[in-house]
């Protein structure tokens, strides 16, 4: 596990407990019905990370966070990252075997996850969370294949 990867979780955890993040969350929460029952960003993260919440209710929260993230709400990005950290960490660990440099992998996962969050079509009938994570993993592994091909051509 790379120190850079672990620092993402640590830094985001500190951020969502900051006054600024709590204030931003409080001001945007009324816009999204699925977030109205949460007192703080930490409560949202705990809900998303819980194995006891239903897929449907998690998808509604993720859809709300994606909507806010697309409006450049930093706290929404942070809650997505931390709420889905367990899954993103699995993607990272599986891909770590393929990537030679873990810092390159950290960059790839980060970039691709943000790109998928921006692009994903949010519809009430789709499994938004699963689609976001599967697309991220697929694109991370595709990036590895592209990098490996470039390195092979240079050799």
PDB file of N, CA and C in Angstrom, residues 5 8 12 76-86 88 106 109-111 113-114:
ATOM      1  N   UNK A   5      -1.544   6.793  -1.343  1.00  0.00           N
ATOM      2  CA  UNK A   5      -2.910   6.277  -1.355  1.00  0.00           C
ATOM      3  C   UNK A   5      -3.549   6.460   0.018  1.00  0.00           C
ATOM      4  N   UNK A   8      -4.678  10.019   0.980  1.00  0.00           N
ATOM      5  CA  UNK A   8      -5.934  10.519   0.417  1.00  0.00           C
ATOM      6  C   UNK A   8      -7.048  10.330   1.438  1.00  0.00           C
ATOM      7  N   UNK A  12      -8.897  13.455   3.416  1.00  0.00           N
ATOM      8  CA  UNK A  12     -10.328  13.650   3.213  1.00  0.00           C
ATOM      9  C   UNK A  12     -11.101  13.501   4.523  1.00  0.00           C
ATOM     10  N   UNK A  76     -18.912  17.219  -1.525  1.00  0.00           N
ATOM     11  CA  UNK A  76     -19.582  16.092  -2.168  1.00  0.00           C
ATOM     12  C   UNK A  76     -18.556  15.104  -2.712  1.00  0.00           C
ATOM     13  N   UNK A  77     -17.503  15.607  -3.346  1.00  0.00           N
ATOM     14  CA  UNK A  77     -16.422  14.732  -3.826  1.00  0.00           C
ATOM     15  C   UNK A  77     -15.807  13.971  -2.659  1.00  0.00           C
ATOM     16  N   UNK A  78     -15.557  14.665  -1.577  1.00  0.00           N
ATOM     17  CA  UNK A  78     -14.931  14.031  -0.411  1.00  0.00           C
ATOM     18  C   UNK A  78     -15.834  12.938   0.165  1.00  0.00           C
ATOM     19  N   UNK A  79     -17.130  13.212   0.254  1.00  0.00           N
ATOM     20  CA  UNK A  79     -18.053  12.205   0.784  1.00  0.00           C
ATOM     21  C   UNK A  79     -18.137  10.996  -0.141  1.00  0.00           C
ATOM     22  N   UNK A  80     -18.106  11.222  -1.461  1.00  0.00           N
ATOM     23  CA  UNK A  80     -18.096  10.105  -2.408  1.00  0.00           C
ATOM     24  C   UNK A  80     -16.859   9.238  -2.199  1.00  0.00           C
ATOM     25  N   UNK A  81     -15.701   9.879  -2.168  1.00  0.00           N
ATOM     26  CA  UNK A  81     -14.451   9.149  -1.980  1.00  0.00           C
ATOM     27  C   UNK A  81     -14.477   8.321  -0.706  1.00  0.00           C
ATOM     28  N   UNK A  82     -14.813   8.970   0.400  1.00  0.00           N
ATOM     29  CA  UNK A  82     -14.764   8.271   1.686  1.00  0.00           C
ATOM     30  C   UNK A  82     -15.878   7.240   1.825  1.00  0.00           C
ATOM     31  N   UNK A  83     -17.056   7.553   1.331  1.00  0.00           N
ATOM     32  CA  UNK A  83     -18.170   6.614   1.420  1.00  0.00           C
ATOM     33  C   UNK A  83     -17.946   5.362   0.592  1.00  0.00           C
ATOM     34  N   UNK A  84     -17.216   5.516  -0.499  1.00  0.00           N
ATOM     35  CA  UNK A  84     -16.929   4.381  -1.383  1.00  0.00           C
ATOM     36  C   UNK A  84     -15.494   3.888  -1.227  1.00  0.00           C
ATOM     37  N   UNK A  85     -14.816   4.353  -0.183  1.00  0.00           N
ATOM     38  CA  UNK A  85     -13.389   4.043   0.006  1.00  0.00           C
ATOM     39  C   UNK A  85     -13.118   2.546   0.005  1.00  0.00           C
ATOM     40  N   UNK A  86     -13.936   1.778   0.697  1.00  0.00           N
ATOM     41  CA  UNK A  86     -13.712   0.330   0.785  1.00  0.00           C
ATOM     42  C   UNK A  86     -13.650  -0.275  -0.623  1.00  0.00           C
ATOM     43  N   UNK A  88     -13.129   1.469  -3.522  1.00  0.00           N
ATOM     44  CA  UNK A  88     -12.002   2.055  -4.252  1.00  0.00           C
ATOM     45  C   UNK A  88     -10.685   1.411  -3.811  1.00  0.00           C
ATOM     46  N   UNK A 106      -2.171   5.467  -8.070  1.00  0.00           N
ATOM     47  CA  UNK A 106      -2.934   6.433  -7.276  1.00  0.00           C
ATOM     48  C   UNK A 106      -3.484   7.520  -8.189  1.00  0.00           C
ATOM     49  N   UNK A 109      -6.314   5.973 -10.502  1.00  0.00           N
ATOM     50  CA  UNK A 109      -7.589   5.748  -9.806  1.00  0.00           C
ATOM     51  C   UNK A 109      -8.267   7.083  -9.531  1.00  0.00           C
ATOM     52  N   UNK A 110      -7.506   8.044  -9.059  1.00  0.00           N
ATOM     53  CA  UNK A 110      -8.067   9.358  -8.739  1.00  0.00           C
ATOM     54  C   UNK A 110      -8.654  10.033  -9.969  1.00  0.00           C
ATOM     55  N   UNK A 111      -7.887  10.098 -11.013  1.00  0.00           N
ATOM     56  CA  UNK A 111      -8.327  10.751 -12.248  1.00  0.00           C
ATOM     57  C   UNK A 111      -9.542  10.056 -12.842  1.00  0.00           C
ATOM     58  N   UNK A 113     -11.713   7.949 -11.380  1.00  0.00           N
ATOM     59  CA  UNK A 113     -12.901   8.034 -10.533  1.00  0.00           C
ATOM     60  C   UNK A 113     -13.587   9.385 -10.715  1.00  0.00           C
ATOM     61  N   UNK A 114     -12.809  10.458 -10.736  1.00  0.00           N
ATOM     62  CA  UNK A 114     -13.396  11.792 -10.942  1.00  0.00           C
ATOM     63  C   UNK A 114     -14.029  11.902 -12.328  1.00  0.00           C
TER      64      UNK A 114
END
